[in-house]
mmCIF file of C-alpha atoms in Angstrom:
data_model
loop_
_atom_site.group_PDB
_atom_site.id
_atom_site.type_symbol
_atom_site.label_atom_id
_atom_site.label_comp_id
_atom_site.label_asym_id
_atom_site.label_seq_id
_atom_site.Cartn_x
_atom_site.Cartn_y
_atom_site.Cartn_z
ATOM 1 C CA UNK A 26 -3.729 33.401 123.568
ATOM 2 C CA UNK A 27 -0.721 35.107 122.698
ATOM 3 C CA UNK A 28 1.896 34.375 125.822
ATOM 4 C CA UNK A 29 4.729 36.592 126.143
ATOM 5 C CA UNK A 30 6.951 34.559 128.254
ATOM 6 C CA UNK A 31 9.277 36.282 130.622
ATOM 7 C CA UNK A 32 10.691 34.417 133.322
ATOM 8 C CA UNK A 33 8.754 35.852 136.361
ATOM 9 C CA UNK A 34 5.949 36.916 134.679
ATOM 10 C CA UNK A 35 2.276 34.792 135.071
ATOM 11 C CA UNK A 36 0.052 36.838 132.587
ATOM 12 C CA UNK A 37 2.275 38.996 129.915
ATOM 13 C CA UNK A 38 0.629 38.260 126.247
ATOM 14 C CA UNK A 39 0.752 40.345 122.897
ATOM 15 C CA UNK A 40 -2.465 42.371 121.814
ATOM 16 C CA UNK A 41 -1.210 41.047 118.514
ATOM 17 C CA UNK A 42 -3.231 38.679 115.912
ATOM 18 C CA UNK A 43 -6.537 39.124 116.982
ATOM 19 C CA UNK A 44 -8.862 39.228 113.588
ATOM 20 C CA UNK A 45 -10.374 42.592 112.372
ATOM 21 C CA UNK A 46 -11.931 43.647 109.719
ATOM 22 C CA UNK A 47 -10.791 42.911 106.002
ATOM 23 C CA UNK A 48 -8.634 39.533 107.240
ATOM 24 C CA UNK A 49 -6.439 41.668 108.782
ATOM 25 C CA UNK A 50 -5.355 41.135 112.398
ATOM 26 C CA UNK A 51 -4.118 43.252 115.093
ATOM 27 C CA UNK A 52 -0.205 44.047 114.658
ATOM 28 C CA UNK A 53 2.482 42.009 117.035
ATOM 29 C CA UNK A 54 5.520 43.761 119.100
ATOM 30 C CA UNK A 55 2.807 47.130 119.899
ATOM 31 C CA UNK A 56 1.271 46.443 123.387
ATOM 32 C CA UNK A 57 2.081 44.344 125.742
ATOM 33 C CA UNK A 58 -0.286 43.604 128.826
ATOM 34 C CA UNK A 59 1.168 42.107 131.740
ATOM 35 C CA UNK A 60 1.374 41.362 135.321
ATOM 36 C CA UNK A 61 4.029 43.628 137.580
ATOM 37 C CA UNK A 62 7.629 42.572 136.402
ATOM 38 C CA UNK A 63 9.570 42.793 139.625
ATOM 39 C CA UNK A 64 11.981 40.329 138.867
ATOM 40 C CA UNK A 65 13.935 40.260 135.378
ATOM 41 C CA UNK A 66 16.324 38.395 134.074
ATOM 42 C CA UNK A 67 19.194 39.494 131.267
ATOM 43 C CA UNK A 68 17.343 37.481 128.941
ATOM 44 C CA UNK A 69 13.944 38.896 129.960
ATOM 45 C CA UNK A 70 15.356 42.419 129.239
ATOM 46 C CA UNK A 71 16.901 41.318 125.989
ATOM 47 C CA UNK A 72 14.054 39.638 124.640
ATOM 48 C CA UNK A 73 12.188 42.758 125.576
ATOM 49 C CA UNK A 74 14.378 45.223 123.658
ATOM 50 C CA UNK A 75 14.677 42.403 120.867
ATOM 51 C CA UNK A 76 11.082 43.364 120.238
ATOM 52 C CA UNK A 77 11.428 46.317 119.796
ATOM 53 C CA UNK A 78 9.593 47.029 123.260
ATOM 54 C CA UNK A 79 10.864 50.557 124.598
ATOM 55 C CA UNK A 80 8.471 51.660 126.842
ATOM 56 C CA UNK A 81 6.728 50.952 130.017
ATOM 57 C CA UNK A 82 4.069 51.779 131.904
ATOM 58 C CA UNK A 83 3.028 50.914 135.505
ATOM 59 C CA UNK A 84 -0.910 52.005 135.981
ATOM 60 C CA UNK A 85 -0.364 50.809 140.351
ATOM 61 C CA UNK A 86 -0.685 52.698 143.020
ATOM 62 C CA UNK A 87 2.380 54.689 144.670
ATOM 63 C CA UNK A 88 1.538 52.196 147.759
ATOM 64 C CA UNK A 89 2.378 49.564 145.333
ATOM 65 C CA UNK A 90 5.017 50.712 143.142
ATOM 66 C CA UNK A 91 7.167 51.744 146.342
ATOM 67 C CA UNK A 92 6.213 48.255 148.045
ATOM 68 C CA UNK A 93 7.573 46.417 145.073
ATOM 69 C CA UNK A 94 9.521 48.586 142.276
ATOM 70 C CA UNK A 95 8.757 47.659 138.580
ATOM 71 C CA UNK A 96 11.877 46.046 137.822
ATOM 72 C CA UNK A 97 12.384 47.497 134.464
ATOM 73 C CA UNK A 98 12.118 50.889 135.919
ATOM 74 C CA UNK A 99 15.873 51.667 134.327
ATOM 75 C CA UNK A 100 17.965 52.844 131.735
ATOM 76 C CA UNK A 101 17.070 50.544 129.366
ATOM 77 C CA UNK A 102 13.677 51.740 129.136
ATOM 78 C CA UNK A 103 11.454 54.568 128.970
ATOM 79 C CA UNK A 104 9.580 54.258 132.160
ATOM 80 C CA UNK A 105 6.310 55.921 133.587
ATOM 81 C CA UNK A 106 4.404 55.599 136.282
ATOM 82 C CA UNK A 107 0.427 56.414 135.559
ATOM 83 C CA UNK A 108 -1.456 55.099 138.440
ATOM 84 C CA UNK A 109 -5.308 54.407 137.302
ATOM 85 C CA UNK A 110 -8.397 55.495 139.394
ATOM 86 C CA UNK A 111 -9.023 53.806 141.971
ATOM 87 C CA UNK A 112 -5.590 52.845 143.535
ATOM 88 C CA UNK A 113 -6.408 49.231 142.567
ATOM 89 C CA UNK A 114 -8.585 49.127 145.356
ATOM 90 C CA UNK A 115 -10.770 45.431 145.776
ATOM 91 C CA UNK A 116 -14.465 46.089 145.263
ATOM 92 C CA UNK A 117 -16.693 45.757 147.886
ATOM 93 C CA UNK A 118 -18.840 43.017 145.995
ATOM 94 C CA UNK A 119 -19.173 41.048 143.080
ATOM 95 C CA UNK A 120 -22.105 43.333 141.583
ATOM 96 C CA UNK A 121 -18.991 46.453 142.297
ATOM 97 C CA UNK A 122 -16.548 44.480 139.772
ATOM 98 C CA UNK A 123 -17.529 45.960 136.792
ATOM 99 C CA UNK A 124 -18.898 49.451 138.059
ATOM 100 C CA UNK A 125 -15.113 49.770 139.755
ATOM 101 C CA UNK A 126 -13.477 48.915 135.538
ATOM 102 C CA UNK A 127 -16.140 52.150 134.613
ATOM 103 C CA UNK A 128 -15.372 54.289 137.084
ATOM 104 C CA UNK A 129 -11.759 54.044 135.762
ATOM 105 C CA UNK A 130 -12.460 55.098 132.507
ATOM 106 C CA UNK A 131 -15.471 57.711 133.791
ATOM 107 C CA UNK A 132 -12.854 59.384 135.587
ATOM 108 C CA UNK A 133 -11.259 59.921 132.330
ATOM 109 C CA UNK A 134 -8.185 62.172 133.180
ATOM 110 C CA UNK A 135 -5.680 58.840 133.885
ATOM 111 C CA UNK A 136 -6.840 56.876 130.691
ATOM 112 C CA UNK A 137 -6.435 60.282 128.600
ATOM 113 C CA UNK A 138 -2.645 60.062 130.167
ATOM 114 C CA UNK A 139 -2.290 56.278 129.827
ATOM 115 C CA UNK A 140 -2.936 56.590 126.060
ATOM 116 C CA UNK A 141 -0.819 59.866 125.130
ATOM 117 C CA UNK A 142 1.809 57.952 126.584
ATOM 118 C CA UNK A 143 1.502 54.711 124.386
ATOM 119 C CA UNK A 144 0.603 56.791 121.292
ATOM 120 C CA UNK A 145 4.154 58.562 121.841
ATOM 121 C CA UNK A 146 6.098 55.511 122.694
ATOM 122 C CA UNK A 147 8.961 55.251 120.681
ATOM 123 C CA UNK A 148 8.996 51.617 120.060
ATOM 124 C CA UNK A 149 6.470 49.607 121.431
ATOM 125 C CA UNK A 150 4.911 49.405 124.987
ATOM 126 C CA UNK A 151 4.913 46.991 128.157
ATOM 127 C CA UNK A 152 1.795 48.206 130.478
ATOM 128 C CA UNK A 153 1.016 46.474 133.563
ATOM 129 C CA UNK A 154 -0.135 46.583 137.006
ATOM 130 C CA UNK A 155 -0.177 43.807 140.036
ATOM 131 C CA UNK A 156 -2.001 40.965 138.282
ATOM 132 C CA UNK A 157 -2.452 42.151 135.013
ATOM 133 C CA UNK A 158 -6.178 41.743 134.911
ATOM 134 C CA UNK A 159 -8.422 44.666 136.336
ATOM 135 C CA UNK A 160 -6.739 47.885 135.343
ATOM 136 C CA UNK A 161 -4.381 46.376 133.121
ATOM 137 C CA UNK A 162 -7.756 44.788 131.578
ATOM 138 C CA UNK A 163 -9.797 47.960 130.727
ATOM 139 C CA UNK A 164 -6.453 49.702 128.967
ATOM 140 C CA UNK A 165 -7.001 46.011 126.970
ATOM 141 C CA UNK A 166 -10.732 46.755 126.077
ATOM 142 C CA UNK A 167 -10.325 50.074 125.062
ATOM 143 C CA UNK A 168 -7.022 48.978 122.429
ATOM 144 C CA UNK A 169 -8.843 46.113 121.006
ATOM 145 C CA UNK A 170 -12.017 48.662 121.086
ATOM 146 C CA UNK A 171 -10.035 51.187 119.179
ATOM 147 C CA UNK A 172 -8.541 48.411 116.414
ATOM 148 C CA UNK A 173 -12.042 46.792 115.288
ATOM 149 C CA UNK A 174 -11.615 43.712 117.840
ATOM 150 C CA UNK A 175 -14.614 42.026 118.414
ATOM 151 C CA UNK A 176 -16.316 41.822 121.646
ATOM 152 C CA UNK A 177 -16.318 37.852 121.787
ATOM 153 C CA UNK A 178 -12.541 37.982 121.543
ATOM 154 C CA UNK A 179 -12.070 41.178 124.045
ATOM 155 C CA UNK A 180 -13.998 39.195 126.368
ATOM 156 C CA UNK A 181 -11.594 35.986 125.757
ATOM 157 C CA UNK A 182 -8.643 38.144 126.355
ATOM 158 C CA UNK A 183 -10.033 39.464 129.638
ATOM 159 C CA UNK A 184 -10.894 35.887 130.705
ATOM 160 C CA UNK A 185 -8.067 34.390 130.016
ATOM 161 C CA UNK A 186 -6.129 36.027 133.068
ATOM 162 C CA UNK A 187 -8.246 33.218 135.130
ATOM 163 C CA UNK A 188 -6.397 30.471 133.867
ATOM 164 C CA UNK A 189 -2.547 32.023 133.737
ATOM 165 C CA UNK A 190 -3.026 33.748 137.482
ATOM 166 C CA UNK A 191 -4.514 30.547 139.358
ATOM 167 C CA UNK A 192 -1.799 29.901 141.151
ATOM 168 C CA UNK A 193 -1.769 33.830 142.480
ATOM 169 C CA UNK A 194 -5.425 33.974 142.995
ATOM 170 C CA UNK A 195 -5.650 30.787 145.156
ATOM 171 C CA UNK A 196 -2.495 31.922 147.162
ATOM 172 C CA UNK A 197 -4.543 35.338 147.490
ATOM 173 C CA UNK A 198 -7.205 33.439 148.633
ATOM 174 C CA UNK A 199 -5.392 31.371 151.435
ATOM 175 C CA UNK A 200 -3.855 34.260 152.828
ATOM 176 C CA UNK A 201 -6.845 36.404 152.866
ATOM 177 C CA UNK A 202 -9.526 34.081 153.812
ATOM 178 C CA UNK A 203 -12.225 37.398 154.469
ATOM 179 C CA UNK A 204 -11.896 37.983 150.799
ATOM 180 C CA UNK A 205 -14.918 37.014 148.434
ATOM 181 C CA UNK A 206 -12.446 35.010 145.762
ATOM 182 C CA UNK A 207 -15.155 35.811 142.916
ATOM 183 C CA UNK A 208 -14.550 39.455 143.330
ATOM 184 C CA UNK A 209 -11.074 38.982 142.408
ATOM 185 C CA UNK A 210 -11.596 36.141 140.057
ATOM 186 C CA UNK A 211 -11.904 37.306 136.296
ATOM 187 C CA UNK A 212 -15.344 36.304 134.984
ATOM 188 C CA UNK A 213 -16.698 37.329 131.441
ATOM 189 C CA UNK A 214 -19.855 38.842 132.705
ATOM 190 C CA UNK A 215 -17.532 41.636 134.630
ATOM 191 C CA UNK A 216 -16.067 42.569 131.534
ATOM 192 C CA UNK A 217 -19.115 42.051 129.541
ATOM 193 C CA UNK A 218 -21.358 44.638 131.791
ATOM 194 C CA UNK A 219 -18.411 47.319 131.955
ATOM 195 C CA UNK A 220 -18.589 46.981 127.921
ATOM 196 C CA UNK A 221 -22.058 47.779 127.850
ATOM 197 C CA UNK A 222 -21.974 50.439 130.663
ATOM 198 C CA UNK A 223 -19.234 52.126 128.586
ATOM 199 C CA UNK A 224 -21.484 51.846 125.687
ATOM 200 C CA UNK A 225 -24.331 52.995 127.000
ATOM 201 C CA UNK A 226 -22.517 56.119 127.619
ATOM 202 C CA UNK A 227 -20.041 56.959 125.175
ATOM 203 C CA UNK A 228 -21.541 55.453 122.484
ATOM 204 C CA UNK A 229 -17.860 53.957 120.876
ATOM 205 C CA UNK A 230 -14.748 54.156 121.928
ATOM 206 C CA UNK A 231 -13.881 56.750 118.715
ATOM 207 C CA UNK A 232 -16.262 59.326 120.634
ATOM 208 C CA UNK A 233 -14.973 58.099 124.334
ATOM 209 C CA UNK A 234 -11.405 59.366 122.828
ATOM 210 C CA UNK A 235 -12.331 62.761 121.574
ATOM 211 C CA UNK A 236 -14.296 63.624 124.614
ATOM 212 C CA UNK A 237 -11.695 63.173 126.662
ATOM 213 C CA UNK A 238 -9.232 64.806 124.567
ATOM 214 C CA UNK A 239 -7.289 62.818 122.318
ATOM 215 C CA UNK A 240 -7.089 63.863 118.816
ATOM 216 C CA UNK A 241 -7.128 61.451 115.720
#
């Protein structure tokens, strides 16, 4: 997977090189998906700009942006907050997990704002929320959707948050012992069953787009 290693970061990677059609692969330095960066270093922020990364956008609640404050939320960048639906609430169950990803993009007003904003960015774009994983997963789906990424490697990049957040996740765990750690656990089939809810649907993600009002 395609780490993008900041300094106090557990789970920021490129979108970039994933195969598509014709041998090409998804372009590098575009999106950015990430955890919340609430620490930063002067390197962090330099390698940031270095890449031509410009903008970013925080999809958490105001609960949690005024908690903890996305530390590049300053001059340096172009910063927006765009909380998705849902407030980043926990599901209620495991079964909920993948209903909770479709009701985010059902809702369709926030992911309509979510992707004006990255298709205006200047340079390219940092989006994130707490753990990178949920919300910060479905914007993931729908980009990968959108550039001819196949659902074997979507499903990877979803996945993948498991391995680079198990030291959050466990520490989650210990500290709320109520919690069900599957439901916060990423697991393929979550992902997998949103994609074919969305599907069954919308169709594509082209026609998911122009319903909700995005032009080509």
């Amino acid at each position: 997977m395609r780490r993008f290693l900041l300094s106090n970061t557990l789970n920021t990677r490129d979108l970039g090189g994933y195969p598509i059609d014709c041998g090409k692969v998804t372009a590098y330095k575009v999106f950015l998906r990430s955890d919340a960066p609430i620490q930063v270093s002067d390197e962090d922020i330099e390698l940031l700009l270095s890449n031509n990364i410009t903008a970013i956008i925080d999809l958490r609640s105001d609960d949690e942006v005024q908690s903890k404050p996305c530390a590049l939320n300053n001059e340096k960048f172009e910063y927006y907050h765009c909380k998705m639906y849902g407030d980043g609430c926990l599901p209620a169950s495991v079964e909920a997990v993948p209903k909770s990803y479709f009701e985010m993009v059902d809702e369709q007003k926030t992911i309509l704002n979510v992707m004006r904003l990255l298709a205006k960015a200047n340079g390219g774009a940092l989006y994130h929320c707490t753990a990178g994983k949920d919300r910060t997963g479905v914007i993931s789906a729908l980009l990968l959707l959108l550039a001819g990424v196949c659902k074997t490697d979507i499903l990877a990049d979803y996945q993948i948050s498991q391995v680079y957040l198990d030291s959050m996740l466990q520490q989650f765990c210990k500290n709320n012992k109520n919690i069900d750690v599957n439901i916060i656990t990423p697991k393929t089939e979550y992902m997998e069953k949103f994609l074919d809810m969305f599907q069954q649907k919308y169709n594509s993600v082209e026609e998911y787009f122009s319903q909700i009002g995005l032009s080509e």
